[in-house]
PDB file of C-alpha atoms in Angstrom:
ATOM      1  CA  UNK A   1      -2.280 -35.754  60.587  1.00 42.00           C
ATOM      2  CA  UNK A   2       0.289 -35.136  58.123  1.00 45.00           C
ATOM      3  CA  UNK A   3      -0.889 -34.532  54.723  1.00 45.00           C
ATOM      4  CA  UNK A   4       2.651 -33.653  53.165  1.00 44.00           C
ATOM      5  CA  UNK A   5       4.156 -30.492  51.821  1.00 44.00           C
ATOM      6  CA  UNK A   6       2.137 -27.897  50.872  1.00 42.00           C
ATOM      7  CA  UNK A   7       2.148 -26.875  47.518  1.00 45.00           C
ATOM      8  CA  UNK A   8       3.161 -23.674  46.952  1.00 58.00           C
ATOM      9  CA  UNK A   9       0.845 -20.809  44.877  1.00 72.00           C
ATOM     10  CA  UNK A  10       2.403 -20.492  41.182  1.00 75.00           C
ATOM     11  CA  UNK A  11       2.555 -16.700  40.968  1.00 77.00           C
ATOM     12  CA  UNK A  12       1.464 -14.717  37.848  1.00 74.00           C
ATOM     13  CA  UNK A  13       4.903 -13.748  36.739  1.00 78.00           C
ATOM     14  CA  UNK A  14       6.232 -17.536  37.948  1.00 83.00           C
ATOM     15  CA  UNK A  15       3.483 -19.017  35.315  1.00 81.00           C
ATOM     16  CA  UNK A  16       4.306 -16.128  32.637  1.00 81.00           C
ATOM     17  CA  UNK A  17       8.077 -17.500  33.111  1.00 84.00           C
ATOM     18  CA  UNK A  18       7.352 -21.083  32.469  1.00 84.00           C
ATOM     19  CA  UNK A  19       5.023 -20.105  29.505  1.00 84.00           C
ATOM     20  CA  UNK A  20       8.132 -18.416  27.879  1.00 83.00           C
ATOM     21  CA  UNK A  21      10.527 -21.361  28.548  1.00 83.00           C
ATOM     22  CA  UNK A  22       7.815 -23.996  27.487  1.00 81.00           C
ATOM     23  CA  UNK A  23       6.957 -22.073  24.404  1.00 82.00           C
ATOM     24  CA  UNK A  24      10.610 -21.562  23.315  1.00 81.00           C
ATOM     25  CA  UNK A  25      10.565 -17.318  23.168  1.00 86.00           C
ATOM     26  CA  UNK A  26      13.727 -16.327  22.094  1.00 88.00           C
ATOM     27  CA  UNK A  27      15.118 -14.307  19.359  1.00 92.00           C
ATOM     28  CA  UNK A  28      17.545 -15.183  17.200  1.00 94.00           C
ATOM     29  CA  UNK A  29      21.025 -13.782  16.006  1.00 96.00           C
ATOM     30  CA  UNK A  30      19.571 -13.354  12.616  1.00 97.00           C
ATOM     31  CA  UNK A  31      16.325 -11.647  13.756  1.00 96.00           C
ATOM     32  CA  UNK A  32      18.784  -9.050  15.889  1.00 96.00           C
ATOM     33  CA  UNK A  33      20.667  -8.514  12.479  1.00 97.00           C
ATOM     34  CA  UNK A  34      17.774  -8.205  10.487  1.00 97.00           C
ATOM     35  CA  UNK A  35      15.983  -5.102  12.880  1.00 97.00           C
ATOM     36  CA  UNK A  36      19.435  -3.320  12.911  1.00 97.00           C
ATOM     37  CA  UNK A  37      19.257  -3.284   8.938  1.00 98.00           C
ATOM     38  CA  UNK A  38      15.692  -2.237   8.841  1.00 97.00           C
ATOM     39  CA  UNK A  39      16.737   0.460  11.288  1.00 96.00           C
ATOM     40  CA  UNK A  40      19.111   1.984   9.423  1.00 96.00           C
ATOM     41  CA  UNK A  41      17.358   2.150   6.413  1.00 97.00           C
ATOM     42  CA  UNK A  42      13.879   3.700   8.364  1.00 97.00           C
ATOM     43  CA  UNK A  43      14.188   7.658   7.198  1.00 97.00           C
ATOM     44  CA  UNK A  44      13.764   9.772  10.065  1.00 97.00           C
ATOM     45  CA  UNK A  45      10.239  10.449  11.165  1.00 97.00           C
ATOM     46  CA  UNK A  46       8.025  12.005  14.173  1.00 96.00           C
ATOM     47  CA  UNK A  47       4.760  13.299  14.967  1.00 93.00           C
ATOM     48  CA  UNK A  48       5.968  16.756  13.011  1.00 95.00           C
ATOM     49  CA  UNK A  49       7.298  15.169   9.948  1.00 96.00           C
ATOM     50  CA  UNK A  50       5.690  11.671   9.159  1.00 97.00           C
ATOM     51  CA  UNK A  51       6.897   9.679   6.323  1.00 98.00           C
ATOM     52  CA  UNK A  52       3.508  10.665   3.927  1.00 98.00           C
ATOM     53  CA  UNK A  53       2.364   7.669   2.056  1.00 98.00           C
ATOM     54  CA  UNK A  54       0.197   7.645  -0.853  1.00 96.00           C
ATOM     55  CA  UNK A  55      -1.435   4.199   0.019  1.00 95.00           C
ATOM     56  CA  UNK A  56      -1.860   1.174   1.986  1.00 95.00           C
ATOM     57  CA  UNK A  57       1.324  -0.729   0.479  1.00 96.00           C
ATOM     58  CA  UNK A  58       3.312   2.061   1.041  1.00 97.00           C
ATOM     59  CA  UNK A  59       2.672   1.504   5.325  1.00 97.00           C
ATOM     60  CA  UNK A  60       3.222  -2.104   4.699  1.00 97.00           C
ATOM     61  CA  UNK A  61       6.384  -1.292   2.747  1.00 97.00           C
ATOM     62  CA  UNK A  62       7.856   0.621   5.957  1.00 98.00           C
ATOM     63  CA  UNK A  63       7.247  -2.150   8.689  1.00 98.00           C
ATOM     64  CA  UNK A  64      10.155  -4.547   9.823  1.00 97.00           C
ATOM     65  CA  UNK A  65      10.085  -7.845   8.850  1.00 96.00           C
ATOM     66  CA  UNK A  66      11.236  -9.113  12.569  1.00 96.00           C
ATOM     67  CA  UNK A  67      10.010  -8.042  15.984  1.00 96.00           C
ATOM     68  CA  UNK A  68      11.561  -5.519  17.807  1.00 96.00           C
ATOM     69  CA  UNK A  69      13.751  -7.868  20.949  1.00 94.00           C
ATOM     70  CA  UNK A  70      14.756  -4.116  22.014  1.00 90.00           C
ATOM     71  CA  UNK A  71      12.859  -2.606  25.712  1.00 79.00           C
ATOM     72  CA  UNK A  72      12.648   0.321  24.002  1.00 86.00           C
ATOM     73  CA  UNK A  73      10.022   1.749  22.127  1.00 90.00           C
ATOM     74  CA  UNK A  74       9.743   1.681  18.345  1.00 94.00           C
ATOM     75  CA  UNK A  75       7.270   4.204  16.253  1.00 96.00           C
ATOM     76  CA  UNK A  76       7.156   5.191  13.081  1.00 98.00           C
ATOM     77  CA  UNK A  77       4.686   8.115  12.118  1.00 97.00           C
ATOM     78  CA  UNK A  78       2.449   8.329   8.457  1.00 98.00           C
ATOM     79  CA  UNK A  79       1.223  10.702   7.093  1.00 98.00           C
ATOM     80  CA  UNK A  80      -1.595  11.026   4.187  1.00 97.00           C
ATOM     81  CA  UNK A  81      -2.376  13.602   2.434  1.00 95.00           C
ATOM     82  CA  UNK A  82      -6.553  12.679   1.945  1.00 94.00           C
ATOM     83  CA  UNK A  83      -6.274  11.211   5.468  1.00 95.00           C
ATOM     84  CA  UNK A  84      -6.700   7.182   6.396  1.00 96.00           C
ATOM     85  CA  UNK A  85     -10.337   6.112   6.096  1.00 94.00           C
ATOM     86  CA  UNK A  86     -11.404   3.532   8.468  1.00 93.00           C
ATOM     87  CA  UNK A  87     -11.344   0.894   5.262  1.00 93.00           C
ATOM     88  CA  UNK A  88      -7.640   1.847   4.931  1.00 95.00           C
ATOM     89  CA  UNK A  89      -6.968   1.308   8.972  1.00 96.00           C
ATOM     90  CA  UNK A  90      -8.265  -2.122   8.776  1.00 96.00           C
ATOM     91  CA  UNK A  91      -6.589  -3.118   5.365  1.00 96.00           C
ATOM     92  CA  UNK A  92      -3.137  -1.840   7.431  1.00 97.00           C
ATOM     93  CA  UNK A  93      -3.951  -5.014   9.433  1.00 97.00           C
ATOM     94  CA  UNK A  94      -4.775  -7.654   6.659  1.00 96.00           C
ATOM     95  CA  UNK A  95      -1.930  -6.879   5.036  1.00 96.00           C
ATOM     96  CA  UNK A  96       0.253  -7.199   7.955  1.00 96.00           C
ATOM     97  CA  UNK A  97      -1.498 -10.362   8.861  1.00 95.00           C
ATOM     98  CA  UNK A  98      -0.248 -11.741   5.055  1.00 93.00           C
ATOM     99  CA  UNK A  99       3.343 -11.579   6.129  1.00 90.00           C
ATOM    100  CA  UNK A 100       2.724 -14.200   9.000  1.00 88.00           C
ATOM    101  CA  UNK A 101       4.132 -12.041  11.661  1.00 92.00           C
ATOM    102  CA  UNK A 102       5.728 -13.407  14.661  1.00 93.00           C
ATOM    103  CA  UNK A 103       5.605  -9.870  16.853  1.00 95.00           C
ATOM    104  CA  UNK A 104       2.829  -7.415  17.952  1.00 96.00           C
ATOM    105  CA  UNK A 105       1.711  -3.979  16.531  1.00 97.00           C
ATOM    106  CA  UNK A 106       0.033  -1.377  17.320  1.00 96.00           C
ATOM    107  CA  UNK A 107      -1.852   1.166  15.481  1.00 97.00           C
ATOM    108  CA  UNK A 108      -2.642   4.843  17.042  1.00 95.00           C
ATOM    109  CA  UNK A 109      -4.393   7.785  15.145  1.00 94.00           C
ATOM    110  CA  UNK A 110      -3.434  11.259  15.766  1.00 92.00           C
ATOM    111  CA  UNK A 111      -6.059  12.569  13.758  1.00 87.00           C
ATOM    112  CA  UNK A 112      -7.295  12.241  10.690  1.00 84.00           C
ATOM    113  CA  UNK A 113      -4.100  12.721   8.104  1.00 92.00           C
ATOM    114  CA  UNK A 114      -1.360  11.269  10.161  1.00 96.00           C
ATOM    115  CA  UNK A 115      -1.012   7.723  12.329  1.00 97.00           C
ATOM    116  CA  UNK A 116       2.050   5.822  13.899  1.00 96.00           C
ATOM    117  CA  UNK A 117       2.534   2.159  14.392  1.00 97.00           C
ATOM    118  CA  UNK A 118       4.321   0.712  17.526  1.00 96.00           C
ATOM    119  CA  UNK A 119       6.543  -2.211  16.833  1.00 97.00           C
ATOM    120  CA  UNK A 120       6.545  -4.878  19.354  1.00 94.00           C
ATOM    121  CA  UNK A 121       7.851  -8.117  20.019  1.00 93.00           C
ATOM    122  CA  UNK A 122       6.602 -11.717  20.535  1.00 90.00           C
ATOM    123  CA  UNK A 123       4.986 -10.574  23.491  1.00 88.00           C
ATOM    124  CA  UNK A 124       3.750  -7.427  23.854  1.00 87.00           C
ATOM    125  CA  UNK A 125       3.647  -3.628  22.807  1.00 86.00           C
ATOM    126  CA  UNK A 126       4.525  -0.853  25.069  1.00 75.00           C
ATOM    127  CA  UNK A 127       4.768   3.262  24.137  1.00 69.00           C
ATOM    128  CA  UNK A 128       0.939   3.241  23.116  1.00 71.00           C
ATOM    129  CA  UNK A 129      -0.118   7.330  24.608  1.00 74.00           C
ATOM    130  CA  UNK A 130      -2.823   8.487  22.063  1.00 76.00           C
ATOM    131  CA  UNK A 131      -6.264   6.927  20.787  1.00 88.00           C
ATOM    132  CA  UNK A 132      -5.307   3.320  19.911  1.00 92.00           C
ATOM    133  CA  UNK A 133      -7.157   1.765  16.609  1.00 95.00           C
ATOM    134  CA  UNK A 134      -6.194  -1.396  17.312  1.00 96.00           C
ATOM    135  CA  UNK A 135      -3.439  -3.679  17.859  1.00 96.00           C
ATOM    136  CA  UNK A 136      -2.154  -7.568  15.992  1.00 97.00           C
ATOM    137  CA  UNK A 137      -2.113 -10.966  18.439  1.00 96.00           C
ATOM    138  CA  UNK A 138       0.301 -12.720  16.199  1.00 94.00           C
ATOM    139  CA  UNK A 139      -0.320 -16.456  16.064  1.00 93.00           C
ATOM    140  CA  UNK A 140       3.021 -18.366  14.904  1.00 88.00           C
ATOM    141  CA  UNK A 141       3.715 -18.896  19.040  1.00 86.00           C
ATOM    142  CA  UNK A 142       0.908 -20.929  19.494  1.00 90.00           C
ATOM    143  CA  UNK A 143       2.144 -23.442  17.178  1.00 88.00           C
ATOM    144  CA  UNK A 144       4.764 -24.417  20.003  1.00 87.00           C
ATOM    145  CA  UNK A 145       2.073 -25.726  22.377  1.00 89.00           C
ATOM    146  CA  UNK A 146       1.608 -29.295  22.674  1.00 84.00           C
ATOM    147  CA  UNK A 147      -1.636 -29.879  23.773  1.00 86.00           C
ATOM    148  CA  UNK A 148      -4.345 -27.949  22.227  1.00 90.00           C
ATOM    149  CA  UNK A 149      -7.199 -30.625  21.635  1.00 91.00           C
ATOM    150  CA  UNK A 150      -9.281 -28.829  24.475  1.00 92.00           C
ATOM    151  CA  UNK A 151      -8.073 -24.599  23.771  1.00 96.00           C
ATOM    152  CA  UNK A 152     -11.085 -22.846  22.201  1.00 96.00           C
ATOM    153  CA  UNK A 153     -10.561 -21.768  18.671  1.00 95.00           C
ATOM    154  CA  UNK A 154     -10.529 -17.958  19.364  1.00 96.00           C
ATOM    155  CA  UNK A 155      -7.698 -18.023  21.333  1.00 96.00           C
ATOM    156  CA  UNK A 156      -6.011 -19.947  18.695  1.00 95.00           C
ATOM    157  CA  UNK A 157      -7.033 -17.511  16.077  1.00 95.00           C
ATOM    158  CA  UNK A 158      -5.506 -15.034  18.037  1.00 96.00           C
ATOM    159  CA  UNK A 159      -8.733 -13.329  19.210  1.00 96.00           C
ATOM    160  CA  UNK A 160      -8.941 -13.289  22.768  1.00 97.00           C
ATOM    161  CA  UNK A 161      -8.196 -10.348  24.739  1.00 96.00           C
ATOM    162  CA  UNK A 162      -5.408 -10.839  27.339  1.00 94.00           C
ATOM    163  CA  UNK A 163      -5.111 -10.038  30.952  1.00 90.00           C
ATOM    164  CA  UNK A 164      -2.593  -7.089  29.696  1.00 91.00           C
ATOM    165  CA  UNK A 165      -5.533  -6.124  27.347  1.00 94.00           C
ATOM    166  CA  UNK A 166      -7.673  -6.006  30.112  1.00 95.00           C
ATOM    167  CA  UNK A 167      -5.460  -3.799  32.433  1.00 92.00           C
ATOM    168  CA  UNK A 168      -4.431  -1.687  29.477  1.00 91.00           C
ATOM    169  CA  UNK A 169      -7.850  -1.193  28.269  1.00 92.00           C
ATOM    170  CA  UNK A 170      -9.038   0.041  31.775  1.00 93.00           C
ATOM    171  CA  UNK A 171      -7.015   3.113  31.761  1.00 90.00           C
ATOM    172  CA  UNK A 172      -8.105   3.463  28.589  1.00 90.00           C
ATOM    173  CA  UNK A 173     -12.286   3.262  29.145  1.00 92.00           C
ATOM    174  CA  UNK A 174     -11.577   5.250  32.187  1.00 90.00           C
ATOM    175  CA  UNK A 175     -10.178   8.541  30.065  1.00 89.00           C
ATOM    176  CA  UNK A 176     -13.422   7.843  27.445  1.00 88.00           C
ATOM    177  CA  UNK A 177     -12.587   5.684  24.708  1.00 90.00           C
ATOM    178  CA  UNK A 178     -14.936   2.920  24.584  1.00 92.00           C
ATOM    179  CA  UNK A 179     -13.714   0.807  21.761  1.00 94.00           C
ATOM    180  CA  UNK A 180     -10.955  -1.509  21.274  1.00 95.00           C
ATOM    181  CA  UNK A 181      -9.836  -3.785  18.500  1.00 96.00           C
ATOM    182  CA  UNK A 182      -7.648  -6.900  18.122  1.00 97.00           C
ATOM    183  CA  UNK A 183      -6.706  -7.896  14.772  1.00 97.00           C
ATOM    184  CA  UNK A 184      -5.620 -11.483  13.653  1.00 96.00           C
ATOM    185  CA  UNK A 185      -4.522 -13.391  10.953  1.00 94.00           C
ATOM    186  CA  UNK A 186      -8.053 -13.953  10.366  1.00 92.00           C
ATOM    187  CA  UNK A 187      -9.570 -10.775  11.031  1.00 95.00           C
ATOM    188  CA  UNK A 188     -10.690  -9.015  14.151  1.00 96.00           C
ATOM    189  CA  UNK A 189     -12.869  -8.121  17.437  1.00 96.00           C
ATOM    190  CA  UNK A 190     -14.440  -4.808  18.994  1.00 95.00           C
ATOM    191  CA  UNK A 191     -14.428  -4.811  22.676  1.00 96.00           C
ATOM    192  CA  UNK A 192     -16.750  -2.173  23.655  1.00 96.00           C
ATOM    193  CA  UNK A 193     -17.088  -0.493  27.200  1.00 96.00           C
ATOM    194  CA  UNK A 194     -20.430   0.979  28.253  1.00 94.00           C
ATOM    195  CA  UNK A 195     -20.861   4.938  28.437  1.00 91.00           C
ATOM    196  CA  UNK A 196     -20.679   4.771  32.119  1.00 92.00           C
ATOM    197  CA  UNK A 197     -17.857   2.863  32.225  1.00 92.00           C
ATOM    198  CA  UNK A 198     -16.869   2.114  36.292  1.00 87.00           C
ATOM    199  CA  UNK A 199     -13.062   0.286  37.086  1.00 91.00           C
ATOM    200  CA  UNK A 200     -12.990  -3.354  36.738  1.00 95.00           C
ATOM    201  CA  UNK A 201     -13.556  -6.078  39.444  1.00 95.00           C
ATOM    202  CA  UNK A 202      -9.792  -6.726  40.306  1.00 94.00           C
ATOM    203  CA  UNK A 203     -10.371 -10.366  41.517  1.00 96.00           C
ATOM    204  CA  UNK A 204     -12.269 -10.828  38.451  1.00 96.00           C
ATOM    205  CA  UNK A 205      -9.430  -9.685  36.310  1.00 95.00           C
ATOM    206  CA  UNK A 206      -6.868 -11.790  38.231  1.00 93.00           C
ATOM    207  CA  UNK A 207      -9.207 -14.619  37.890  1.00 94.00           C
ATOM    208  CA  UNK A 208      -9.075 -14.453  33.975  1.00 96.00           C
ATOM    209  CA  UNK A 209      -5.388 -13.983  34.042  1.00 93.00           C
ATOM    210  CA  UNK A 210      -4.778 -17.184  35.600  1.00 91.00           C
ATOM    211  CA  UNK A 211      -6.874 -19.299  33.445  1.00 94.00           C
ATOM    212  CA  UNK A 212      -5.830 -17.357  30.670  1.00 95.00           C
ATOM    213  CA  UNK A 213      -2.363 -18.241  30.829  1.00 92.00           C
ATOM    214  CA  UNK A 214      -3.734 -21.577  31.436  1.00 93.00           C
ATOM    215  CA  UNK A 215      -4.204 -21.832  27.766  1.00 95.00           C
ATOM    216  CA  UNK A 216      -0.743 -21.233  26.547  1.00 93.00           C
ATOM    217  CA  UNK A 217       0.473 -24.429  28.807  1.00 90.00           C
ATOM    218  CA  UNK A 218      -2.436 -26.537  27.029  1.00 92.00           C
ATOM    219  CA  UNK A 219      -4.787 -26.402  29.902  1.00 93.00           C
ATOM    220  CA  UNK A 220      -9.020 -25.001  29.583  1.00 96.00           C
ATOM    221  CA  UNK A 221     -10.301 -23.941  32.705  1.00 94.00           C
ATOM    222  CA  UNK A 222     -12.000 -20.549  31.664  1.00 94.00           C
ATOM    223  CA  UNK A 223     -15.218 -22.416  30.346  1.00 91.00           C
ATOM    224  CA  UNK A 224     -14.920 -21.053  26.942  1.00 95.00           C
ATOM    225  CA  UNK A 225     -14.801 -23.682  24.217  1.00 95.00           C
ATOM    226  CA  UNK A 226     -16.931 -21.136  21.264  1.00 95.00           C
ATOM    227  CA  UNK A 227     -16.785 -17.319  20.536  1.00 95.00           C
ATOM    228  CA  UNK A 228     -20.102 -17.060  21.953  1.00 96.00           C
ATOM    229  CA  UNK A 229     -18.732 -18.484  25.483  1.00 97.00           C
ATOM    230  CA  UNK A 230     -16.318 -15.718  25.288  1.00 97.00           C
ATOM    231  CA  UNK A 231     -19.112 -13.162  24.487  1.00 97.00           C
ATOM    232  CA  UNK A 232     -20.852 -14.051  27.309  1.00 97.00           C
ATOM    233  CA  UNK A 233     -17.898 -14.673  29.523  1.00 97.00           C
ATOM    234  CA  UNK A 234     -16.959 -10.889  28.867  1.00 97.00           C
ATOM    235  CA  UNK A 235     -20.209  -9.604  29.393  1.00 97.00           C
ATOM    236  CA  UNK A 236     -20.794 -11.284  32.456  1.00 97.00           C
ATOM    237  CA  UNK A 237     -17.220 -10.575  34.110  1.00 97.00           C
ATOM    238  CA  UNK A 238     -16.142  -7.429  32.925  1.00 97.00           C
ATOM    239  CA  UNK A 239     -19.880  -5.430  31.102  1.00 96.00           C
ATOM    240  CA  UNK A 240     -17.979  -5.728  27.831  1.00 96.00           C
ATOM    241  CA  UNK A 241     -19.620  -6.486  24.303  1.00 96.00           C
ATOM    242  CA  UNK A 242     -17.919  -7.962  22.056  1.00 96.00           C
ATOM    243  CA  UNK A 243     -18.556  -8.314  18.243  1.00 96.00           C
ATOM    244  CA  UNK A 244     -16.279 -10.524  15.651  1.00 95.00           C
ATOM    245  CA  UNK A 245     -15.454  -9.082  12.290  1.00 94.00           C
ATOM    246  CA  UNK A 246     -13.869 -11.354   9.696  1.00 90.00           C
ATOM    247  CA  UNK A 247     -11.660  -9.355   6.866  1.00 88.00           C
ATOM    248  CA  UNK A 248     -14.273 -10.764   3.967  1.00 74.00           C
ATOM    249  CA  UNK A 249     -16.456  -8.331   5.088  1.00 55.00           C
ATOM    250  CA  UNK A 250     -14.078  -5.438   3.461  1.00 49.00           C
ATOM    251  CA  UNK A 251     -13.364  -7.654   0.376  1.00 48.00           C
ATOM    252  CA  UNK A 252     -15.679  -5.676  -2.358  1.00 41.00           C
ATOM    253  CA  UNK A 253     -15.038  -4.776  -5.463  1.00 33.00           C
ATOM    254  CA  UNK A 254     -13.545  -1.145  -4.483  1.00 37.00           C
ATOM    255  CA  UNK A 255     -11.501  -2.901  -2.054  1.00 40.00           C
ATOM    256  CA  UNK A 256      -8.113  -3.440  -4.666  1.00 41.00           C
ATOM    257  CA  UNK A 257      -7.103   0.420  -4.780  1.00 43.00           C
ATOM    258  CA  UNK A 258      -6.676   0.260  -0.939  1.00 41.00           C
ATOM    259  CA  UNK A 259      -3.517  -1.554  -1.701  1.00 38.00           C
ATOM    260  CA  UNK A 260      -2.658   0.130  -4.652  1.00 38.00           C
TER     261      UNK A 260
END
């Protein structure tokens, strides 16, 4: 009997392809100018001489105001003199989040007095080597897809780990950290790995990355319509917990001279 033509498997990087043409990724002639500029006027830094800062403005101050469209890496190392309190790590975020990025970050801590921030692009963020705080899911992409009556709202808010988080994050459980954060315009999530942290189930992991990217062409099949679907989707799949923060639960009365 003929049925007719087989249909042909859409491969991961095939779908990732089609995402980036459907969503409209490009960068502009005017973004390209505007990183060269910032470039030039970043003072040279490194792990041995950071640019010391005296507060959380001052970090903000530093950061590019347009993603990095370069395949190279981009760091820029802080230093503080009283060190970076946790507070002060998060605030880093918030305040980043105010600028309604279009590109990626990520923070990593050295130790206590000095970090570095990665600048990425509209995609990603490669170079990460030490402890990673966190990292920013900006959200201004998502505005480009058409459908989105039946996404869940955590991926919308930027929330929801990614395959890449997922194979990143492995590497990282594996050598002993056991929490990871991703920040939003909204505020953020801890992903947290159990003590006795074993590898991932690959077909599990390729599982998610298909539905995932799903999502970005308007299209639910993961299940998860509420953050607690994810929670339990993430338990359930990969042993991770995973606990939503919002930034109102920093905004106290001590919290103005973070920024100051």
């Amino acid at each position: 009997m003929n049925e007719g033509p087989i249909q042909k498997c859409e491969s991961i990087d095939e779908k990732v392809d089609r995402i980036r043409a459907t969503l409209g990724i490009v960068y502009t002639e005017e973004e390209i100018r505007m990183l060269e500029n910032w470039e030039r006027k970043l003072p040279q830094n490194s792990i041995e001489s950071p640019i010391y800062v005296a507060s959380v403005k001052d970090v903000l101050d530093f950061l590019p105001p347009v993603p990095n469209m370069n395949n190279e890496d981009v760091e820029i190392f802080f230093g503080k003199i009283d060190g970076f309190s946790d507070r002060e790590l998060i605030a880093i975020f918030e305040g980043f989040s105010k600028k309604s990025p279009t590109f990626e970050i990520t923070l990593e801590i050295f130790n206590k007095d000095s970090i570095s921030i990665h600048i990425g692009n509209k995609e990603t963020c490669h170079g990460i080597t030490e402890i990673e705080y966190g990292h920013y899911h900006p959200t201004d992409i998502l505005k480009n897809i058409l459908i989105k009556e039946n996404l869940p709202e955590v991926f919308l808010e930027g929330l929801m780990p990614s395959r890449g988080d997922l194979v990143y994050w492995e590497r990282k459980f594996m050598s002993g950290q056991h929490t990871m954060r991703i920040f939003s315009k909204i505020g953020y999530v801890e992903v947290i790995a159990p003590q006795d942290f074993a590898i991932f189930d690959t077909s599990r992991v390729d599982e998610f990355a298909k539905k995932y990217f799903d999502l970005f062409l308007g299209q639910n099949t993961l299940g998860i319509n509420t953050h607690e679907d994810l929670v339990l989707y993430f338990k359930e799949n990969f042993l991770l917990d995973v606990i939503f923060h919002s930034y109102k639960t920093y905004q106290d009365v001590g919290k103005k001279d973070v920024f100051e």
